[in-house]
Short mmCIF file of C-alpha atoms and ligand atoms in Angstrom, two decimals:
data_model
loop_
_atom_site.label_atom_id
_atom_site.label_comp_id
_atom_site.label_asym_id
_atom_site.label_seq_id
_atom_site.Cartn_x
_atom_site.Cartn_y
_atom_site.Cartn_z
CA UNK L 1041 0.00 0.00 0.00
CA UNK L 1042 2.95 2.66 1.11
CA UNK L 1043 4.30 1.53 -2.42
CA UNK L 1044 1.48 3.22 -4.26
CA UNK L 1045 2.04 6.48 -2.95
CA UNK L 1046 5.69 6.10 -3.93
CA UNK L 1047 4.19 5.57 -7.46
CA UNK L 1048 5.52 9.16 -8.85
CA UNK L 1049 9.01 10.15 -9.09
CA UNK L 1050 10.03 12.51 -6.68
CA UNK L 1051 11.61 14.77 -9.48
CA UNK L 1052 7.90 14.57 -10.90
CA UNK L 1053 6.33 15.82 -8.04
CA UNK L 1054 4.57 19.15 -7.55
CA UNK L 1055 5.68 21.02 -4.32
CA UNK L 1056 2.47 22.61 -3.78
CA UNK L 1057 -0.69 21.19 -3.98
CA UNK L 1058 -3.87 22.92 -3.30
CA UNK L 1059 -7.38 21.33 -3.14
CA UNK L 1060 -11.10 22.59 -3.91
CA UNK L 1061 -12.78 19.71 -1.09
CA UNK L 1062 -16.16 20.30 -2.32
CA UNK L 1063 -18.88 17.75 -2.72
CA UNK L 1064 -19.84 16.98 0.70
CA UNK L 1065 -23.13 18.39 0.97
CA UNK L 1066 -24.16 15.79 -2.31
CA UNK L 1067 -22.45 12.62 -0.60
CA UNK L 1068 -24.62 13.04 2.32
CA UNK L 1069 -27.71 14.20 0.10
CA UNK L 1070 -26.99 10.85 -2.36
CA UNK L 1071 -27.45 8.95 0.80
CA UNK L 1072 -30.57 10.09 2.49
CA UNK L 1073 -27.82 11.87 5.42
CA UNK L 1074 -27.95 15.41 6.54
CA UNK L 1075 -25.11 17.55 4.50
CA UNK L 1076 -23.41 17.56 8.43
CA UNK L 1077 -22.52 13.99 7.79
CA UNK L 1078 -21.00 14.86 4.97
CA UNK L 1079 -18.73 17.11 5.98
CA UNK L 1080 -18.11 14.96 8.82
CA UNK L 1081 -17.09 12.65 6.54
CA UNK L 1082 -15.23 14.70 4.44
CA UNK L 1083 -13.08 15.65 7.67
CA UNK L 1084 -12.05 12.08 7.59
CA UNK L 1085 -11.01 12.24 4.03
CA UNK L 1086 -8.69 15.53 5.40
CA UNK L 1087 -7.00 13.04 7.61
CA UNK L 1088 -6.29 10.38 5.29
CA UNK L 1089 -5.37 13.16 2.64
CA UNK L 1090 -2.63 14.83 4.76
CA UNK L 1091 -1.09 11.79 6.00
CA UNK L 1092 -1.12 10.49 2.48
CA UNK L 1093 0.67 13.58 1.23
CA UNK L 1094 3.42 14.04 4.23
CA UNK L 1095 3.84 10.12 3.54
CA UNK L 1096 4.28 11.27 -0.43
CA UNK L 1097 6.89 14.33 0.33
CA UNK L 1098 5.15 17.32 -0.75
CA UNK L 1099 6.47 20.48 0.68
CA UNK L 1100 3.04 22.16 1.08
CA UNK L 1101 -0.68 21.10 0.80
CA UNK L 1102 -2.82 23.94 0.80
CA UNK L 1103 -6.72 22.91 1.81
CA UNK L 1104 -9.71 25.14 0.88
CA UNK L 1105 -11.86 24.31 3.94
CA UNK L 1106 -13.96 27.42 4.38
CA UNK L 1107 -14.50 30.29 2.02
CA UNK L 1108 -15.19 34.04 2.16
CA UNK L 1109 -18.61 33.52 0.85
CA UNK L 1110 -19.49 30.06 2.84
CA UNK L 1111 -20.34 32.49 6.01
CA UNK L 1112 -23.70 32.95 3.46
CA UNK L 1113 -24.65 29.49 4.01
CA UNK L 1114 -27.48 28.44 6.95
CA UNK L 1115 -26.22 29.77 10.23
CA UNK L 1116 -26.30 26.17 11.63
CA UNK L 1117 -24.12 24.73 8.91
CA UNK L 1118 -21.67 27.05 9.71
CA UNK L 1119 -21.63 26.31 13.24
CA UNK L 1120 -21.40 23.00 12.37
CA UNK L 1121 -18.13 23.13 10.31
CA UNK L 1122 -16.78 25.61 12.64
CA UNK L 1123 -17.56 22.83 15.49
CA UNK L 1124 -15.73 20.51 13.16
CA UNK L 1125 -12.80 22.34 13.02
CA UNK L 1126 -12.64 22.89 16.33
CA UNK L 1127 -12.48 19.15 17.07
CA UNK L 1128 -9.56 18.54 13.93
CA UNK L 1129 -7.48 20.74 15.20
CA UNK L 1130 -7.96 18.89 18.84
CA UNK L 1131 -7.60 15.80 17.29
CA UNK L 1132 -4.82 16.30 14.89
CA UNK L 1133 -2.53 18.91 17.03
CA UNK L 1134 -0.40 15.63 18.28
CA UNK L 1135 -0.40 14.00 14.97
CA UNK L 1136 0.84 17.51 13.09
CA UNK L 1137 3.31 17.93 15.44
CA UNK L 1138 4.88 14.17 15.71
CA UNK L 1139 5.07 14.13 11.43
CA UNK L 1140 7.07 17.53 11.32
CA UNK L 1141 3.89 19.20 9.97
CA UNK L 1142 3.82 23.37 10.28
CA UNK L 1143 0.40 24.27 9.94
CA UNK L 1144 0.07 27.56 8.41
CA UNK L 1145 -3.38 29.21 7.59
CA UNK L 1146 -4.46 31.72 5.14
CA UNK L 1147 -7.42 33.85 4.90
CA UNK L 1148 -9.42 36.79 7.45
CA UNK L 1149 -9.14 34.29 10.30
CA UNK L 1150 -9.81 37.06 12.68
CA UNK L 1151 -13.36 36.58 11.25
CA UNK L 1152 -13.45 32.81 12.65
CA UNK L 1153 -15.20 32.07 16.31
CA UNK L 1154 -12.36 32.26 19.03
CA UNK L 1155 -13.42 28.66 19.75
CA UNK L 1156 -11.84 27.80 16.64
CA UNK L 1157 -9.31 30.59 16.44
CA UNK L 1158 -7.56 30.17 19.73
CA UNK L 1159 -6.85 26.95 18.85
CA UNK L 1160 -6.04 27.23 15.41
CA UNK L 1161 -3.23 30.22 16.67
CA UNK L 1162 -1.97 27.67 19.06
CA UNK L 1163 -0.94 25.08 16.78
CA UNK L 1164 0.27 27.12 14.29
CA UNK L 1165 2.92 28.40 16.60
CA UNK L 1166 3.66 24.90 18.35
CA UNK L 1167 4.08 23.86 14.83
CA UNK L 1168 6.18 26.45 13.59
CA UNK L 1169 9.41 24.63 14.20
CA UNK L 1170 7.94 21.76 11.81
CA UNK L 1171 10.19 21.91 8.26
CA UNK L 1172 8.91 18.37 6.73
CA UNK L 1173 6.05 19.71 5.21
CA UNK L 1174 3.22 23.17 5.41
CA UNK L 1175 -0.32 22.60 5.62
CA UNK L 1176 -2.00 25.37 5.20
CA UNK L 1177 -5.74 25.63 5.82
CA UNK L 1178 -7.48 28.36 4.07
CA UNK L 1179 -10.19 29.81 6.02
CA UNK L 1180 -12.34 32.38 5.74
CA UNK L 1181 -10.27 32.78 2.43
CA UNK L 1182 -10.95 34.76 -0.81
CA UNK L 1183 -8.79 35.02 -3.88
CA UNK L 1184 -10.13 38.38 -4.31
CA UNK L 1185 -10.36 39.35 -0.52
CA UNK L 1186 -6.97 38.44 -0.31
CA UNK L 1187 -5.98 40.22 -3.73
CA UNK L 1188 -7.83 43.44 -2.69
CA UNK L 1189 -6.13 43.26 0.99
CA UNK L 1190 -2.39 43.15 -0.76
CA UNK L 1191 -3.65 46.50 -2.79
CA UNK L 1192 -4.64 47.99 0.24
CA UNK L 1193 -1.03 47.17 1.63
CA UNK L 1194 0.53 48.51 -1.47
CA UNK L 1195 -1.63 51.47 -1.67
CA UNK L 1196 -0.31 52.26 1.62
CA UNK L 1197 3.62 51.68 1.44
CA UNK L 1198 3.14 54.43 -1.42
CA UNK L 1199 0.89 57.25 0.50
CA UNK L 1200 3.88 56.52 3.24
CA UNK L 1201 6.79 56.65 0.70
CA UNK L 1202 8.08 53.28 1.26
CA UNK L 1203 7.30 52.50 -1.98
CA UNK L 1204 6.65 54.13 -5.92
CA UNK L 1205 4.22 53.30 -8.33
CA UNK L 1206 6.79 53.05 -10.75
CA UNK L 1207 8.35 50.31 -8.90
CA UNK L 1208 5.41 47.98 -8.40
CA UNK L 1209 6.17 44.68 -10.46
CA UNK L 1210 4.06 41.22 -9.63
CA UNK L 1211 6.89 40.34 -7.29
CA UNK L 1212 6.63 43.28 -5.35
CA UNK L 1213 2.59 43.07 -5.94
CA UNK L 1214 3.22 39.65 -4.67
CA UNK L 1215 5.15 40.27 -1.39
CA UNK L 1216 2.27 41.69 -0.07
CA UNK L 1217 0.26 38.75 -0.37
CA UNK L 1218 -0.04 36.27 2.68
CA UNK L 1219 0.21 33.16 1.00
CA UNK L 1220 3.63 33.93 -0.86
CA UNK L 1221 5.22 34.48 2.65
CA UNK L 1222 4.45 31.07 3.85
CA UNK L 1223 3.93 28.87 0.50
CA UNK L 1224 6.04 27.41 -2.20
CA UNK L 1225 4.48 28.30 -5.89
CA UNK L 1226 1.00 26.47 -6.56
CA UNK L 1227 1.64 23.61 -8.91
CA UNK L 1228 -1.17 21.60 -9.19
CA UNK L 1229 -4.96 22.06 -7.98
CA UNK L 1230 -7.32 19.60 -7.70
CA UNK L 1231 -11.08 19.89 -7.22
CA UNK L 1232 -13.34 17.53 -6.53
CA UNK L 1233 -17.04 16.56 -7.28
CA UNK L 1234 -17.19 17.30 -10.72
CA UNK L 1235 -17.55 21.28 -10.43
CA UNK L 1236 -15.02 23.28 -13.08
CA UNK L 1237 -15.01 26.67 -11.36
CA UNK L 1238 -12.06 28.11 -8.96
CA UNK L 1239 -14.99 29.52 -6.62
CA UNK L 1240 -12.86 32.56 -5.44
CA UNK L 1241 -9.87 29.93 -4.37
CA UNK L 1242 -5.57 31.48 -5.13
CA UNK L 1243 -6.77 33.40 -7.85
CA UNK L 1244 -3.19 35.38 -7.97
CA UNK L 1245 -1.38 31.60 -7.49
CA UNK L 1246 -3.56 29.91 -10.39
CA UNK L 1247 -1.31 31.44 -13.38
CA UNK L 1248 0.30 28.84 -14.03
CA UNK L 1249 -1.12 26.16 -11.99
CA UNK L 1250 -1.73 22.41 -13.54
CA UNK L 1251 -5.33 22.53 -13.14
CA UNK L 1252 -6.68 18.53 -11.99
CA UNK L 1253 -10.82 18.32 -11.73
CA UNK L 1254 -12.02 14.45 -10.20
CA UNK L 1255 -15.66 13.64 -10.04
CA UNK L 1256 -14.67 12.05 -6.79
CA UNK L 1257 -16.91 13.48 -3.89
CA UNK L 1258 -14.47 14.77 -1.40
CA UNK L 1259 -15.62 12.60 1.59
CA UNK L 1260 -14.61 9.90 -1.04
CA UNK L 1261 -11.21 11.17 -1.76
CA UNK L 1262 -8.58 9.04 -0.47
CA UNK L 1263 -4.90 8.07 -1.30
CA UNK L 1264 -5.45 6.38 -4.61
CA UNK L 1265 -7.04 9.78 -5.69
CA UNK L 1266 -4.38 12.06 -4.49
CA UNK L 1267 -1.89 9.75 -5.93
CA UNK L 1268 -4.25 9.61 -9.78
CA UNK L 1269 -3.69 13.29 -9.09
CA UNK L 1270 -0.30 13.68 -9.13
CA UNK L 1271 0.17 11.19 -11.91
CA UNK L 1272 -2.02 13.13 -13.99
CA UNK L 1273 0.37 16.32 -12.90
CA UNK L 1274 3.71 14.33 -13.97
CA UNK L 1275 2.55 13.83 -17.34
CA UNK L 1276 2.29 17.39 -17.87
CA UNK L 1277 4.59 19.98 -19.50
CA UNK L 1278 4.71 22.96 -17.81
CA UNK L 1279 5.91 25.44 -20.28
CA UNK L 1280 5.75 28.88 -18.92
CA UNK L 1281 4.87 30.28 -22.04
CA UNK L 1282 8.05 29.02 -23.64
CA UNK L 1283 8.04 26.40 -26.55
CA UNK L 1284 7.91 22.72 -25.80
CA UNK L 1285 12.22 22.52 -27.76
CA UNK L 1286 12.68 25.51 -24.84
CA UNK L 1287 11.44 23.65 -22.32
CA UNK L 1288 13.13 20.08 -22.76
CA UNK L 1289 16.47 22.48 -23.08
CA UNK L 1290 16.06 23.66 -20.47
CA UNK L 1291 15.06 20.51 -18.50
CA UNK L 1292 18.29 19.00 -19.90
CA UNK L 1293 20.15 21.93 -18.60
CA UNK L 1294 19.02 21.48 -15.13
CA UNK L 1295 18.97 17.57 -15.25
CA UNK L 1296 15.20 17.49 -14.59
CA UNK L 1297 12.16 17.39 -15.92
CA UNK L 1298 10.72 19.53 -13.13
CA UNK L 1299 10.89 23.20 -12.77
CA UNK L 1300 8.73 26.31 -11.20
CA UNK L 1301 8.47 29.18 -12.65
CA UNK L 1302 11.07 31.39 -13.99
C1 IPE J 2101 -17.49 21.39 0.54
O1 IPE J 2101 -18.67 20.66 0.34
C2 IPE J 2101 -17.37 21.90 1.95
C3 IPE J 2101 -17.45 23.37 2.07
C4 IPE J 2101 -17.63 24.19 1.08
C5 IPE J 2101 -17.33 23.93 3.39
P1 IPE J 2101 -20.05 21.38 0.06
O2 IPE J 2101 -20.72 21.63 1.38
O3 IPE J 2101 -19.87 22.57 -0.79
O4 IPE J 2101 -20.83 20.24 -0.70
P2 IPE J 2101 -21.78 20.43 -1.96
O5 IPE J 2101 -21.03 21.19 -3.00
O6 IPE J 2101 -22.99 21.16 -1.48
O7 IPE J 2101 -22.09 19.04 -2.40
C1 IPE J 2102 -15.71 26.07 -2.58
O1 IPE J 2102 -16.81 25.25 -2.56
C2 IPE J 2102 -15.25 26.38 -1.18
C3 IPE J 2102 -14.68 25.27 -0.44
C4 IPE J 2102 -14.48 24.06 -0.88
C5 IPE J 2102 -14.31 25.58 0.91
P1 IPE J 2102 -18.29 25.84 -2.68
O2 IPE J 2102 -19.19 24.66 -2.60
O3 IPE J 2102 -18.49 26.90 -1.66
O4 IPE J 2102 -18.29 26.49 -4.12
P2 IPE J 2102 -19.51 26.85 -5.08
O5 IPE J 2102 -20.49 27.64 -4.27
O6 IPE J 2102 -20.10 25.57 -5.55
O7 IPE J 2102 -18.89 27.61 -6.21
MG1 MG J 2103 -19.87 22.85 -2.78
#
């Protein structure tokens, strides 16, 4: 079984994986349950995922958990996953910090009950020794929230002189983003349940991301998925906007086949 999720070379492997978990709510509904028990389930799926994925040796798994715009759902659902996530982070904290796991977060987590943020703040600094691998929950999170915050930040490093229009570039843009603080460059996402939309998700980070959609529900997402994922990913060329002849020269050059961005 460990074999399988050996099954991609590591020089094939993306660094940073990020995944739309979305189909819960129609698991539950395809089985007569409440949607609760499917994200209930789907928290077990989170488990198996990350475990799968230290076990694999990405560098950073990035997990869309909560959105921006799920605080619009019924208040009772959202109690519910914030409940849920109250109880993960119980229940994982030892496992996170035995596996050399830093859990990061991204997203306006100030917005989150302190229930859930206290200990949510806690880990994430118990953890912040961890160098094996980042998980990074994104909560609360918007592509454009977080998009419009970094302008806000940039807006203001100019009024105050630190910084000139003249000067902005999408680096600099991009050093005032969260995520690029903590997290390698997105390589692959994956989505699940058969939806082909980004739903707000890294909207900066998706340039030049290998895009992977499953029909999988995500409470039925398990190793053999993650690893069909990231098979699919090392088949693909990742050219940058160069030419493929550019691309396998330069591969040659560095003596792999895998490369981020330039
Ligand atoms: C994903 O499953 C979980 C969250 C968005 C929090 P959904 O709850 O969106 O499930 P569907 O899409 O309704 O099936
Ligand atoms: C995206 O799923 C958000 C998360 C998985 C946390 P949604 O279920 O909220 O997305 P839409 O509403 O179908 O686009
Ligand atoms: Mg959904």
């Amino acid at each position: 079984m460990a074999d399988e999720l050996l099954a991609v070379p590591a020089s094939r492997l993306p660094r940073h994986v990020g995944i739309i978990m979305d189909g819960n709510g129609r698991w539950a509904r395809s089985r007569g349950l409440p949607r609760e028990k499917g994200h209930e389930r789907g928290a077990d799926a989170v488990r198996t995922v990350v475990r799968a994925a230290r076990r694999i040796g990405l560098s950073a798994l990035t997990l869309f958990a909560f959105s921006s715009q799920n605080w619009d759902r019924p208040p009772e659902e959202v109690f519910h996953l914030m409940a849920l996530l109250r109880r993960y982070l119980h229940e994982e904290r030892e496992e996170i910090l035995d596996n050399g796991i830093r859990l990061v977060s991204v997203g306006q987590t100030d917005r989150l009950p302190a229930y859930v943020r206290a200990p949510l703040e806690d880990l994430k600094a118990a953890s912040a020794g961890n160098d094996d691998m980042i998980l990074c929950l994104a909560l609360s999170y918007g592509g454009r929230e977080t998009i419009t915050e970094a302008a806000r930040a940039v807006a203001r490093a100019c009024l105050d002189g630190r910084l000139s229009p003249e000067t902005i570039t999408p680096e600099v843009f991009e050093g005032h983003m969260a995520p690029s603080r903590l997290l390698p460059p997105l390589d692959l996402l994956i989505r699940t349940s058969g939806e082909h939309r980004i739903s707000n998700f890294f909207l900066w980070e998706l340039a030049y991301a290998e895009l992977h959609f499953t029909e999988t529900m995500w409470p039925d997402f398990g190793r053999e998925d993650l690893v069909a994922a990231l098979l699919d990913y090392s088949q693909r060329e990742r050219r940058f906007g160069r030419t493929s002849e550019q691309v396998a020269a330069l591969d040659g050059r560095a003596g792999t086949k895998r490369k981020d961005a330039p």
